[in-house]
Amino acid sequence: MPKHIFVTGGVASSLGKGLTASSLGRLLKLRGLRVTLQKLDPYINLDPGTMNPFEHGEVFVTDDGGETDLDLGHYERFIDENLSRNSNATTGSIYQSVMAAERRGDYLGKTVQVIPHITDEIKHRVQRVAQQDVDVVITEVGGTVGDIEILPFLEAIRQFRNLVGRDNVCYIHVTLVPFIGPSGEQKTKPTQHSVTELRSRGIQPDVIVCRSEEALSDDLKTKISNMCDVERAAVINAADARNIYELPLIFHEEGLDDFVCNVLRIDGEVDLSSWQRVVDKVEAATDPVTIGLIGKYIELPDAYLSVVESLKHAGFHHGAKVEIEWIQSESVEGLLADGQLGHLDGIIIPGGFGHRGVEGKIAAARYARENAMPCLGICLGLQAMVIDFARNVSGLAGANSTEFDPQTKYPVIDLMLEQRGIEDKGGTMRLGAHYAVLANESQVAKAYDETVVSERHRHRYEFNDRFRAALETEGLWCSGTSPDNQLVEFIELPGHPFWVATQAHPEFKSRPDRPHPLFRELIAASLEHRRSPRTATSVDLTS
Ligand code: GLN
């Protein structure tokens, strides 16, 4: 019978519950256990797929095409397992299942209520992931205790302990211990209130994880232990870390995994050596390299979370510290006019939706192309690079994507046939893992060291095959396609040090100890560019 760990949060949002769950997941995996993680989100949207990145950050895509919460990205990066759409459930999706059952008559005429019908469905979701081959399921409950919409989730996880037995459940509550400047003190009262709130819902936490800027004193830990009625060893301090990958080591040092295993009666020892090697690499990555990220949602860096982590992973591999310069795509043309992008070592053009800022992405693609600056395009980034090439090399004036100019004379990026006329904005894109075949001797095939690769997708528009010949004659290489050769998946530019793009989202598959090949090569080329900046004249695009 799998063991269950539930992670709740209090006092404030964005405390790092996801990173706590992920780090614990890694520690349990380092004990040889099979671990999976899931997130329960109390909001009503069916999934985050239609949510504004400004509000909710990145949408993380799973292999099976689930559009999920960004915490799943942390989970995958830390436990190094591919999760599925079932690893994220929202209030909306839970109600949808219950309503469908009600319409089918499954409830035999009973009044359908939050308790037991919604709570039963929540328990069912938790048990569904436990059916895989796993020893431990870690379930993070989004939001904070005290929120109205979290109540059914707290009730369900409270009942869960009875369902599977006391020794099989551990509750972890993550809180904030703020530092109050004028009194010069760390304050435990918010933690006490938060635990009181949790208890009023019938849940006594086994472990309290206290987030703080500076380390908590022993006295404070003892106080929290007394006030909140948890063992002294169960007060775990997570003071701000230098980097997130250090967290599993910090949590182990604090005794988190030992205590949790005690509660759950799990034997065994942890072997930290492989993770210690990851952290050593992170700390040795000091050679600075500056990458311009040309984005539309840069005010909320979480909108690009996996891209940022992938850049860092690639840096770890090369011993390089990646400094990201956040460049608002709308400002690119102005910056170029002032000659202000020349100091960059490389450029990344990530994905996005909608017209705003696209011209800036196209201008950045052109600048990189003409100045031999390494550039990686992802999804919309590929589309921007194709538009630049069509307009400025193939001479197709006004070429565009029909997403931005439905009347364009040269729709080099267009809707896929099956996407035409779809009004439903949720879950209707080309989603999830798709295979691509890479051309022998191409830069991408060399990077992957493979000619058949699988990447995750999330887009409606595609390279328009009608223009493939026109662009290829001018030197663009469509170096990866779908296995049936119908869809262009990768492009590159022979003769350019690194002007490479993919229609997919490679950032979802990078790991701290296994950087994604395209990011790895972008950073390699950017380090090279920094050492010997080349000018446009030194690049022979005809070769
Ligand atoms: N907006 C583009 C499309 O739908 C690109 C999407 C993306 O970058 N994820 O095809």
Coordinates of C-alpha atoms and ligand atoms in Angstrom, one line a residue:
M1 CA 0.0 0.0 0.0
P2 CA 1.5 3.3 -1.0
K3 CA 2.3 5.9 1.7
H4 CA 0.8 9.4 1.3
I5 CA 2.2 12.7 2.2
F6 CA 0.0 15.8 2.0
V7 CA 1.6 19.3 1.8
T8 CA -0.5 22.3 2.7
G9 CA 0.5 25.9 3.1
G10 CA -0.4 28.8 5.4
V11 CA 0.2 32.5 6.1
A12 CA 1.1 33.5 2.5
S13 CA 1.1 32.0 -1.0
S14 CA 4.2 31.4 -3.0
L15 CA 6.1 30.0 0.0
G16 CA 7.6 27.2 -1.9
K17 CA 5.3 24.4 -1.1
G18 CA 6.0 23.0 -4.6
L19 CA 9.8 23.1 -3.9
T20 CA 9.3 21.5 -0.5
A21 CA 7.3 18.7 -2.0
S22 CA 9.8 18.3 -4.8
S23 CA 12.8 18.3 -2.5
L24 CA 11.2 15.7 -0.3
G25 CA 10.3 13.7 -3.3
R26 CA 14.0 13.7 -4.4
L27 CA 15.2 12.7 -0.9
L28 CA 12.7 9.7 -0.8
K29 CA 13.9 8.7 -4.3
L30 CA 17.5 8.8 -3.0
R31 CA 16.3 6.3 -0.4
G32 CA 15.4 3.9 -3.3
L33 CA 11.7 4.6 -3.1
R34 CA 9.4 5.0 -6.1
V35 CA 7.8 8.4 -5.7
T36 CA 5.2 10.4 -7.5
L37 CA 3.8 13.9 -6.9
Q38 CA 0.6 15.6 -7.7
K39 CA -1.0 19.0 -7.3
L40 CA -4.6 19.7 -6.2
D41 CA -5.5 23.2 -7.2
P42 CA -8.6 24.9 -5.6
Y43 CA -9.4 27.2 -8.5
I44 CA -12.3 26.6 -10.8
N45 CA -10.6 26.6 -14.2
L46 CA -10.6 23.1 -15.7
D47 CA -6.9 23.4 -16.1
P48 CA -4.4 26.3 -16.3
G49 CA -4.3 26.0 -20.1
T50 CA -6.5 29.0 -20.7
M51 CA -5.0 31.2 -17.9
N52 CA -3.0 34.3 -18.5
P53 CA 0.7 33.7 -17.9
F54 CA 0.8 37.1 -16.1
E55 CA -1.6 35.7 -13.5
H56 CA -0.6 32.1 -13.2
G57 CA 2.9 31.8 -14.7
E58 CA 3.9 29.1 -17.2
V59 CA 1.6 26.3 -18.2
F60 CA 3.6 23.1 -17.8
V61 CA 2.9 20.5 -20.5
T62 CA 3.1 16.8 -19.8
D63 CA 4.0 14.0 -22.3
D64 CA 0.3 13.0 -22.5
G65 CA -0.7 16.6 -23.4
G66 CA -1.9 17.7 -20.0
E67 CA -1.8 21.5 -19.5
T68 CA -0.8 21.7 -15.9
D69 CA 0.4 23.9 -13.0
L70 CA 4.1 25.1 -13.1
D71 CA 4.8 23.2 -9.9
L72 CA 4.7 20.0 -12.0
G73 CA 7.8 21.3 -13.7
H74 CA 9.6 21.4 -10.4
Y75 CA 8.3 17.9 -9.6
E76 CA 9.7 16.5 -12.8
R77 CA 13.0 18.3 -12.5
F78 CA 13.5 17.2 -9.0
I79 CA 12.3 13.6 -9.1
D80 CA 13.2 13.0 -12.7
E81 CA 10.0 11.2 -13.6
N82 CA 7.6 12.1 -16.3
L83 CA 4.2 12.9 -14.8
S84 CA 0.8 12.9 -16.5
R85 CA -2.3 15.0 -16.8
N86 CA -3.7 13.0 -13.8
S87 CA -1.0 14.6 -11.7
N88 CA -2.9 17.9 -11.5
A89 CA -6.6 18.3 -10.5
T90 CA -8.5 21.5 -10.1
T91 CA -11.8 22.2 -8.4
G92 CA -13.2 22.7 -11.9
S93 CA -12.1 19.3 -13.1
I94 CA -13.4 17.7 -10.0
Y95 CA -16.8 19.3 -10.3
Q96 CA -16.9 18.4 -14.0
S97 CA -16.5 14.7 -13.1
V98 CA -19.2 14.9 -10.4
M99 CA -21.6 16.7 -12.7
A100 CA -21.0 14.2 -15.5
A101 CA -21.8 11.4 -13.0
E102 CA -24.9 13.2 -11.9
R103 CA -26.1 13.5 -15.4
R104 CA -25.5 9.8 -16.0
G105 CA -27.6 9.0 -13.0
D106 CA -24.7 7.4 -11.1
Y107 CA -25.9 8.9 -7.8
L108 CA -29.3 7.1 -8.1
G109 CA -31.3 10.2 -7.4
K110 CA -29.4 11.3 -4.3
T111 CA -28.8 15.0 -3.5
V112 CA -25.3 15.7 -4.8
Q113 CA -23.3 17.6 -2.2
V114 CA -19.8 18.9 -1.5
I115 CA -19.6 16.2 1.2
P116 CA -19.5 13.4 0.3
H117 CA -19.6 13.7 -3.5
I118 CA -16.9 16.3 -4.1
T119 CA -14.7 15.1 -1.3
D120 CA -15.0 11.5 -2.6
E121 CA -14.0 12.6 -6.0
I122 CA -10.9 14.4 -4.5
K123 CA -10.0 11.2 -2.7
H124 CA -10.5 9.2 -5.9
R125 CA -8.1 11.6 -7.7
V126 CA -5.5 11.0 -5.0
Q127 CA -5.9 7.3 -5.2
R128 CA -5.8 7.3 -8.9
V129 CA -2.1 8.3 -9.0
A130 CA -1.4 5.9 -6.2
Q131 CA -2.4 3.0 -8.5
Q132 CA 0.8 3.4 -10.5
D133 CA 3.9 1.5 -9.3
V134 CA 4.8 3.8 -6.5
D135 CA 5.8 3.6 -2.8
V136 CA 5.0 7.2 -1.9
V137 CA 2.6 9.7 -3.3
I138 CA 3.2 13.3 -2.4
T139 CA 0.1 15.5 -2.8
E140 CA 0.5 19.3 -2.7
V141 CA -2.7 21.2 -2.0
G142 CA -2.6 24.6 -3.7
G143 CA -3.7 27.8 -2.0
T144 CA -3.5 28.5 1.7
V145 CA -5.5 27.2 4.7
G146 CA -8.2 29.8 5.4
D147 CA -9.2 30.1 1.7
I148 CA -12.9 29.4 1.1
E149 CA -12.3 27.1 -1.9
I150 CA -9.7 25.0 -0.1
L151 CA -12.2 23.5 2.4
P152 CA -13.3 20.5 0.4
F153 CA -9.7 19.6 -0.2
L154 CA -8.8 19.8 3.5
E155 CA -11.9 17.7 4.4
A156 CA -10.9 15.1 1.8
I157 CA -7.3 14.8 2.9
R158 CA -8.4 14.6 6.5
Q159 CA -10.8 11.7 5.7
F160 CA -8.0 10.1 3.7
R161 CA -6.1 9.1 6.8
N162 CA -9.0 7.0 7.9
L163 CA -9.3 5.5 4.5
V164 CA -5.7 4.2 4.2
G165 CA -4.7 4.0 7.9
R166 CA -2.8 6.2 10.3
D167 CA 0.7 4.9 9.5
N168 CA 0.2 5.6 5.9
V169 CA -0.3 9.3 6.0
C170 CA 1.9 12.3 6.9
Y171 CA 0.7 15.9 6.9
I172 CA 3.3 18.6 6.3
H173 CA 2.3 22.3 6.7
V174 CA 4.5 25.0 5.2
T175 CA 4.4 28.4 6.8
L176 CA 6.2 31.7 6.9
V177 CA 8.2 33.0 9.8
P178 CA 8.6 36.7 8.9
F179 CA 11.3 39.0 10.2
I180 CA 9.8 42.2 11.5
G181 CA 12.4 44.9 10.9
P182 CA 11.6 47.5 13.7
S183 CA 11.5 44.9 16.4
G184 CA 14.4 43.0 14.9
E185 CA 12.7 39.7 15.5
Q186 CA 11.4 36.7 13.7
K187 CA 7.7 36.2 14.5
T188 CA 6.0 32.8 15.1
K189 CA 2.5 34.1 15.6
P190 CA 1.4 33.7 11.9
T191 CA 2.5 30.1 12.0
Q192 CA 0.5 29.5 15.2
H193 CA -2.6 31.0 13.6
S194 CA -2.1 29.0 10.5
V195 CA -1.8 25.7 12.4
T196 CA -4.8 26.6 14.5
E197 CA -6.8 27.1 11.2
L198 CA -5.6 23.8 9.9
R199 CA -6.5 22.1 13.2
S200 CA -10.0 23.6 13.1
R201 CA -10.4 21.5 9.9
G202 CA -9.4 18.5 11.8
I203 CA -5.8 18.2 10.6
Q204 CA -3.0 18.1 13.1
P205 CA 0.2 18.6 11.1
D206 CA 3.0 16.0 11.7
V207 CA 5.7 18.4 10.4
I208 CA 5.9 22.1 10.1
V209 CA 8.2 23.6 7.5
C210 CA 9.1 27.2 8.4
R211 CA 10.2 29.4 5.6
S212 CA 12.3 32.3 6.7
E213 CA 14.9 34.8 5.4
E214 CA 17.5 33.9 8.0
A215 CA 17.9 30.7 9.9
L216 CA 15.6 30.1 12.9
S217 CA 17.1 29.9 16.3
D218 CA 16.7 26.8 18.4
D219 CA 14.6 28.7 20.9
L220 CA 12.2 29.7 18.1
K221 CA 11.9 26.1 16.9
T222 CA 11.2 24.9 20.4
K223 CA 8.5 27.6 20.8
I224 CA 6.8 26.5 17.5
S225 CA 7.0 22.9 18.7
N226 CA 5.3 23.8 21.9
M227 CA 2.7 26.1 20.5
C228 CA 1.8 23.9 17.6
D229 CA 2.1 20.6 19.3
V230 CA 4.5 19.0 16.9
E231 CA 7.7 17.2 18.0
R232 CA 10.8 19.4 18.2
A233 CA 12.4 17.3 15.4
A234 CA 9.4 18.0 13.2
V235 CA 10.0 21.8 13.1
I236 CA 12.0 22.1 9.9
N237 CA 13.5 25.3 8.9
A238 CA 13.9 26.3 5.2
A239 CA 15.8 29.5 5.2
D240 CA 16.3 31.2 1.9
A241 CA 18.7 29.1 -0.1
R242 CA 21.4 30.2 -2.6
N243 CA 19.8 28.1 -5.3
I244 CA 16.8 25.8 -5.4
Y245 CA 18.8 22.7 -6.1
E246 CA 20.4 23.0 -2.7
L247 CA 17.1 22.5 -1.1
P248 CA 17.1 18.7 -0.8
L249 CA 20.4 18.8 1.0
I250 CA 19.1 21.6 3.4
F251 CA 16.0 19.7 4.1
H252 CA 17.9 16.5 4.8
E253 CA 20.2 18.4 7.1
E254 CA 17.1 19.7 9.0
G255 CA 15.9 16.1 9.3
L256 CA 12.8 16.3 7.1
D257 CA 13.1 12.9 5.3
D258 CA 14.2 11.1 8.5
F259 CA 11.2 12.4 10.4
V260 CA 8.7 11.8 7.6
C261 CA 10.0 8.2 7.2
N262 CA 9.6 7.7 10.9
V263 CA 6.0 8.8 10.8
L264 CA 5.3 6.6 7.8
R265 CA 7.4 3.7 9.2
I266 CA 9.7 3.5 6.2
D267 CA 13.1 2.0 6.8
G268 CA 16.3 2.6 4.9
E269 CA 19.1 5.0 4.4
V270 CA 19.5 8.0 2.1
D271 CA 22.4 8.2 -0.4
L272 CA 22.9 11.8 -1.2
S273 CA 26.0 11.5 -3.3
S274 CA 24.4 11.8 -6.7
W275 CA 22.5 14.9 -5.7
Q276 CA 25.6 16.3 -4.0
R277 CA 27.3 16.1 -7.4
V278 CA 24.4 18.1 -8.9
V279 CA 24.8 20.8 -6.2
D280 CA 28.6 20.8 -6.7
K281 CA 28.1 21.5 -10.4
V282 CA 25.7 24.3 -9.7
E283 CA 28.1 25.9 -7.3
A284 CA 31.0 25.5 -9.8
A285 CA 29.1 27.3 -12.5
T286 CA 30.6 30.7 -12.3
D287 CA 31.8 31.6 -15.9
P288 CA 29.3 34.4 -16.8
V289 CA 27.3 34.2 -20.0
T290 CA 24.5 36.7 -20.8
I291 CA 21.4 35.5 -22.7
G292 CA 18.8 37.9 -23.8
L293 CA 15.3 36.5 -23.3
I294 CA 12.9 38.2 -25.7
G295 CA 9.6 37.8 -23.9
K296 CA 6.2 39.3 -23.6
Y297 CA 5.4 38.3 -20.0
I298 CA 8.8 39.3 -18.5
E299 CA 7.2 41.2 -15.6
L300 CA 6.4 37.8 -14.2
P301 CA 9.5 35.6 -14.7
D302 CA 7.5 32.6 -13.6
A303 CA 5.9 32.8 -17.0
Y304 CA 9.2 31.4 -18.4
L305 CA 10.1 29.2 -15.4
S306 CA 11.1 26.1 -17.4
V307 CA 13.0 28.1 -20.0
V308 CA 14.9 29.8 -17.2
E309 CA 15.7 26.5 -15.4
S310 CA 16.7 24.9 -18.7
L311 CA 19.2 27.8 -19.4
K312 CA 20.6 27.3 -15.9
H313 CA 20.9 23.5 -16.4
A314 CA 22.8 24.1 -19.6
G315 CA 25.0 26.5 -17.7
F316 CA 25.8 24.0 -15.0
H317 CA 27.0 21.6 -17.7
H318 CA 29.4 24.1 -19.1
G319 CA 30.5 25.6 -15.7
A320 CA 28.7 28.8 -16.7
K321 CA 26.5 31.1 -14.8
V322 CA 23.7 32.2 -17.1
E323 CA 22.7 35.8 -16.5
I324 CA 19.3 36.4 -18.1
E325 CA 18.7 39.8 -19.5
W326 CA 14.9 40.2 -19.6
I327 CA 14.0 42.1 -22.8
Q328 CA 10.5 43.2 -23.4
S329 CA 9.8 42.1 -27.0
E330 CA 8.0 45.4 -27.7
S331 CA 11.1 47.3 -26.9
V332 CA 13.5 45.3 -29.2
E333 CA 13.2 47.6 -32.2
G334 CA 14.0 50.6 -30.1
L335 CA 17.0 48.8 -28.5
L336 CA 18.3 47.8 -31.9
A337 CA 18.1 51.3 -33.1
D338 CA 20.2 52.4 -30.2
G339 CA 22.7 49.5 -30.8
Q340 CA 21.9 48.0 -27.4
L341 CA 21.8 44.3 -28.0
G342 CA 25.4 43.8 -29.1
H343 CA 26.6 43.0 -25.6
L344 CA 24.5 39.8 -25.4
D345 CA 26.3 36.5 -25.8
G346 CA 23.1 34.8 -27.1
I347 CA 19.4 35.2 -27.5
I348 CA 16.4 33.0 -26.7
I349 CA 13.0 33.6 -28.2
P350 CA 10.5 31.7 -26.1
G351 CA 6.8 30.8 -26.9
G352 CA 3.8 33.0 -26.6
F353 CA 0.4 33.9 -27.9
G354 CA -1.2 36.9 -29.5
H355 CA 0.0 39.8 -31.6
R356 CA 1.6 42.1 -29.0
G357 CA 5.4 42.1 -29.2
V358 CA 5.7 39.7 -32.1
E359 CA 7.4 42.2 -34.4
G360 CA 10.1 42.6 -31.7
K361 CA 10.7 38.9 -31.7
I362 CA 11.0 38.9 -35.5
A363 CA 13.5 41.8 -35.2
A364 CA 15.5 40.0 -32.6
A365 CA 15.6 36.9 -34.8
R366 CA 16.9 39.0 -37.7
Y367 CA 19.5 40.7 -35.6
A368 CA 20.8 37.3 -34.4
R369 CA 20.8 36.0 -37.9
E370 CA 22.7 38.9 -39.4
N371 CA 25.1 39.3 -36.6
A372 CA 26.1 35.6 -36.1
M373 CA 24.7 35.7 -32.6
P374 CA 23.5 32.4 -31.2
C375 CA 19.8 32.2 -31.1
L376 CA 17.3 29.5 -30.0
G377 CA 13.7 29.8 -31.0
I378 CA 11.0 27.9 -29.1
C379 CA 7.5 27.5 -30.6
L380 CA 6.5 31.1 -31.3
G381 CA 10.3 31.7 -31.5
L382 CA 10.5 29.3 -34.4
Q383 CA 7.6 31.1 -36.0
A384 CA 9.2 34.5 -35.6
M385 CA 12.5 33.2 -37.1
V386 CA 10.6 31.7 -40.1
I387 CA 8.8 35.0 -40.7
D388 CA 12.1 36.9 -40.5
F389 CA 13.7 34.6 -43.0
A390 CA 10.7 34.8 -45.4
R391 CA 10.6 38.5 -45.3
N392 CA 14.2 39.4 -45.2
V393 CA 16.0 36.6 -47.1
S394 CA 13.4 35.1 -49.4
G395 CA 11.9 38.5 -50.2
L396 CA 8.3 37.7 -49.3
A397 CA 7.4 41.2 -48.1
G398 CA 4.7 41.2 -45.5
A399 CA 5.1 37.5 -44.7
N400 CA 3.4 36.6 -41.5
S401 CA 1.5 34.1 -39.4
T402 CA -2.2 34.2 -39.9
E403 CA -2.4 34.4 -36.1
F404 CA -1.2 38.0 -36.4
D405 CA -2.3 39.0 -39.9
P406 CA -5.1 36.8 -41.3
Q407 CA -4.9 38.6 -44.6
T408 CA -1.2 38.2 -45.2
K409 CA -0.2 37.5 -48.8
Y410 CA 2.5 35.1 -47.5
P411 CA 1.1 33.0 -44.7
V412 CA 4.3 31.2 -43.9
I413 CA 2.8 30.2 -40.5
D414 CA -0.7 29.0 -40.6
L415 CA -3.4 27.1 -38.8
M416 CA -3.3 23.3 -39.0
L417 CA -6.2 22.0 -41.0
E418 CA -7.7 20.3 -38.0
Q419 CA -7.5 23.5 -36.0
R420 CA -9.7 25.5 -38.4
G421 CA -13.0 26.7 -37.0
I422 CA -12.3 25.4 -33.4
E423 CA -13.9 27.9 -31.0
D424 CA -13.0 25.9 -27.8
K425 CA -9.9 27.5 -26.3
G426 CA -9.2 24.8 -23.8
G427 CA -7.1 21.7 -24.5
T428 CA -7.6 22.0 -28.3
M429 CA -4.1 22.7 -29.4
R430 CA -1.5 20.3 -30.7
L431 CA -0.5 19.1 -27.3
G432 CA 1.9 16.7 -25.7
A433 CA 4.7 14.5 -27.0
H434 CA 5.2 14.0 -30.7
Y435 CA 8.1 12.4 -32.5
A436 CA 10.3 14.2 -35.0
V437 CA 12.8 12.8 -37.5
L438 CA 16.1 14.8 -37.7
A439 CA 18.2 15.1 -40.9
N440 CA 21.6 13.4 -40.8
E441 CA 24.5 15.8 -40.2
S442 CA 22.2 18.6 -39.1
Q443 CA 23.1 20.7 -36.1
V444 CA 20.0 19.4 -34.2
A445 CA 20.8 15.8 -34.9
K446 CA 24.4 16.3 -33.7
A447 CA 23.1 18.1 -30.6
Y448 CA 20.7 15.3 -29.7
D449 CA 23.0 12.6 -31.0
E450 CA 19.9 10.9 -32.3
T451 CA 17.7 11.2 -35.4
V452 CA 14.4 10.3 -33.8
V453 CA 13.4 12.5 -30.9
S454 CA 10.2 13.2 -28.9
E455 CA 9.3 16.7 -27.7
R456 CA 6.2 18.2 -26.1
H457 CA 4.0 20.6 -28.0
R458 CA 1.5 23.3 -27.3
H459 CA 0.5 25.4 -30.3
R460 CA -2.2 25.9 -32.9
Y461 CA -0.1 27.2 -35.8
E462 CA 2.5 25.5 -37.9
F463 CA 5.2 26.2 -40.5
N464 CA 3.2 26.3 -43.8
D465 CA 4.5 23.6 -46.0
R466 CA 3.5 25.6 -49.1
F467 CA 6.5 27.9 -48.5
R468 CA 9.0 25.2 -47.5
A469 CA 10.7 25.0 -51.0
A470 CA 10.9 28.8 -51.3
L471 CA 12.6 29.2 -47.9
E472 CA 14.9 26.2 -48.4
T473 CA 16.2 27.4 -51.7
E474 CA 17.4 30.5 -49.9
G475 CA 19.3 28.5 -47.3
L476 CA 16.9 27.8 -44.4
W477 CA 17.2 24.1 -43.5
C478 CA 14.1 22.4 -42.2
S479 CA 16.2 19.9 -40.4
G480 CA 13.5 18.1 -38.5
T481 CA 10.0 17.1 -39.5
S482 CA 7.2 14.9 -38.2
P483 CA 7.8 11.3 -39.2
D484 CA 5.3 11.7 -42.1
N485 CA 7.3 14.7 -43.3
Q486 CA 4.1 16.9 -43.2
L487 CA 5.1 19.2 -40.4
V488 CA 8.3 21.2 -39.9
E489 CA 9.6 20.6 -36.4
F490 CA 13.1 22.0 -36.4
I491 CA 14.9 24.7 -38.5
E492 CA 18.5 25.8 -38.6
L493 CA 20.7 27.9 -40.8
P494 CA 23.9 26.3 -42.2
G495 CA 26.8 28.6 -41.9
H496 CA 25.5 30.4 -38.9
P497 CA 27.1 29.4 -35.5
F498 CA 23.7 28.6 -34.0
W499 CA 20.4 29.9 -35.4
V500 CA 18.2 27.0 -34.4
A501 CA 14.5 26.6 -33.5
T502 CA 12.0 24.0 -32.7
Q503 CA 8.2 24.1 -32.9
A504 CA 8.1 22.1 -29.7
H505 CA 8.9 23.1 -26.1
P506 CA 12.2 21.4 -25.2
E507 CA 12.3 23.3 -21.9
F508 CA 9.9 20.8 -20.3
K509 CA 12.4 18.0 -20.6
S510 CA 15.6 19.6 -19.2
R511 CA 16.9 18.3 -15.9
P512 CA 19.6 19.8 -13.6
D513 CA 21.9 16.9 -14.2
R514 CA 20.8 16.3 -17.8
P515 CA 20.5 19.6 -19.7
H516 CA 18.4 19.6 -22.8
P517 CA 20.7 19.3 -25.9
L518 CA 19.4 22.4 -27.6
F519 CA 19.9 24.6 -24.5
R520 CA 23.3 22.9 -24.0
E521 CA 24.3 23.9 -27.5
L522 CA 22.9 27.4 -27.2
I523 CA 25.1 28.0 -24.2
A524 CA 28.1 26.4 -25.8
A525 CA 27.7 28.7 -28.8
S526 CA 27.1 31.7 -26.6
L527 CA 30.2 31.0 -24.6
E528 CA 32.1 30.7 -27.9
H529 CA 30.5 34.0 -29.2
R530 CA 31.5 35.8 -26.0
R531 CA 35.1 34.6 -26.5
S532 CA 35.4 35.6 -30.1
P533 CA 32.5 37.8 -31.2
R534 CA 32.1 37.4 -34.9
T535 CA 30.6 40.0 -37.2
A536 CA 28.1 39.5 -40.0
T537 CA 30.8 39.6 -42.6
S538 CA 32.6 36.6 -41.1
V539 CA 29.6 34.4 -41.6
D540 CA 29.3 32.8 -44.9
L541 CA 25.6 32.0 -45.3
T542 CA 26.0 30.6 -48.7
S543 CA 28.2 27.7 -47.6
Ligands
GLN1 N1 0.9 31.2 -30.7 C1 1.6 30.2 -31.4 C2 0.7 29.1 -31.8 O1 -0.4 28.9 -31.3 C3 2.8 29.7 -30.6 C4 2.4 29.0 -29.4 C5 3.5 28.9 -28.4 O2 4.5 29.5 -28.5 N2 3.4 28.0 -27.4 O3 1.0 28.3 -32.7

